[in-house]
mmCIF file of C-alpha atoms in Angstrom:
data_model
loop_
_atom_site.group_PDB
_atom_site.id
_atom_site.type_symbol
_atom_site.label_atom_id
_atom_site.label_comp_id
_atom_site.label_asym_id
_atom_site.label_seq_id
_atom_site.Cartn_x
_atom_site.Cartn_y
_atom_site.Cartn_z
ATOM 1 C CA SER J 115 -15.044 10.628 -10.544
ATOM 2 C CA ILE J 116 -18.375 10.711 -9.207
ATOM 3 C CA PRO J 117 -20.869 8.192 -10.510
ATOM 4 C CA LEU J 118 -24.066 9.594 -11.497
ATOM 5 C CA ASP J 119 -26.501 7.073 -10.811
ATOM 6 C CA GLN J 120 -26.287 7.153 -7.103
ATOM 7 C CA PRO J 121 -28.407 8.569 -4.636
ATOM 8 C CA LEU J 122 -27.561 12.072 -4.406
ATOM 9 C CA ARG J 123 -26.807 10.989 -0.143
ATOM 10 C CA GLU J 124 -24.119 8.703 -1.659
ATOM 11 C CA ALA J 125 -22.434 11.196 -4.440
ATOM 12 C CA ARG J 126 -22.510 13.765 -1.548
ATOM 13 C CA ASP J 127 -21.056 12.029 0.841
ATOM 14 C CA GLU J 128 -18.258 10.418 -1.809
ATOM 15 C CA PHE J 129 -17.575 14.034 -3.301
ATOM 16 C CA GLU J 130 -16.969 15.418 0.085
ATOM 17 C CA ARG J 131 -14.427 12.217 1.500
ATOM 18 C CA ILE J 132 -12.981 13.263 -1.893
ATOM 19 C CA TYR J 133 -12.576 17.104 -0.926
ATOM 20 C CA PHE J 134 -11.916 16.564 2.682
ATOM 21 C CA GLU J 135 -9.265 14.519 1.916
ATOM 22 C CA TYR J 136 -7.605 16.579 -0.381
ATOM 23 C CA HIS J 137 -6.997 19.494 1.913
ATOM 24 C CA LEU J 138 -6.081 16.984 4.363
ATOM 25 C CA GLY J 139 -3.330 16.065 2.614
ATOM 26 C CA ARG J 140 -2.335 19.655 0.739
ATOM 27 C CA GLU J 141 -2.321 21.127 5.077
ATOM 28 C CA ASN J 142 -0.965 18.622 6.172
ATOM 29 C CA HIS J 143 -2.938 16.977 8.592
ATOM 30 C CA SER J 144 -3.347 21.089 9.915
ATOM 31 C CA MET J 145 -6.839 20.583 11.313
ATOM 32 C CA THR J 146 -6.580 24.749 11.601
ATOM 33 C CA ARG J 147 -5.576 25.028 8.100
ATOM 34 C CA VAL J 148 -7.854 22.880 6.530
ATOM 35 C CA SER J 149 -10.752 24.452 9.006
ATOM 36 C CA GLU J 150 -9.837 27.521 7.388
ATOM 37 C CA ARG J 151 -9.300 26.671 3.382
ATOM 38 C CA THR J 152 -13.299 24.839 3.674
ATOM 39 C CA GLY J 153 -14.731 27.860 5.890
ATOM 40 C CA LEU J 154 -15.917 25.042 8.930
ATOM 41 C CA GLU J 155 -15.222 25.725 12.842
ATOM 42 C CA ARG J 156 -12.678 22.962 13.438
ATOM 43 C CA THR J 157 -15.599 20.990 16.055
ATOM 44 C CA HIS J 158 -17.618 20.583 12.488
ATOM 45 C CA LEU J 159 -15.097 19.389 10.862
ATOM 46 C CA TYR J 160 -14.135 17.237 13.452
ATOM 47 C CA ARG J 161 -18.002 15.890 13.183
ATOM 48 C CA LYS J 162 -17.778 16.151 8.906
ATOM 49 C CA LEU J 163 -14.301 14.133 8.779
ATOM 50 C CA LYS J 164 -16.385 11.163 11.817
ATOM 51 C CA GLN J 165 -19.289 11.426 10.122
ATOM 52 C CA LEU J 166 -17.553 10.342 6.829
ATOM 53 C CA GLY J 167 -15.182 7.415 7.954
ATOM 54 C CA ILE J 168 -11.723 9.822 7.771
ATOM 55 C CA ASP J 169 -9.527 8.747 10.922
ATOM 56 C CA ALA J 170 -8.827 12.711 11.927
ATOM 57 C CA SER J 171 -6.199 11.648 13.872
ATOM 58 C CA ARG J 172 -3.003 10.902 11.906
ATOM 59 C CA ARG J 173 -0.326 12.681 12.805
ATOM 60 C CA ARG J 174 0.972 15.436 10.487
ATOM 61 C CA GLN J 175 4.233 14.012 9.026
ATOM 62 C CA SER J 176 6.800 17.302 10.016
ATOM 63 C CA GLU J 177 5.107 15.642 13.595
ATOM 64 C CA SER J 178 6.074 12.472 12.971
ATOM 65 C CA ARG J 179 9.404 12.605 12.033
#
């Protein structure tokens, strides 16, 4: 759970990290599918992940086999 005794920006960033990591895992790191599911254009998605410190370069599991 997200601590509610922190500034709004920190709480929002933590929520967004959890949110995008969930969708990345669910979609096996397919940026196209994560983009579609979250409603963000891929360029904005990459920018958001970088801002949140999430490694978007992880290869999809099916590609690494």
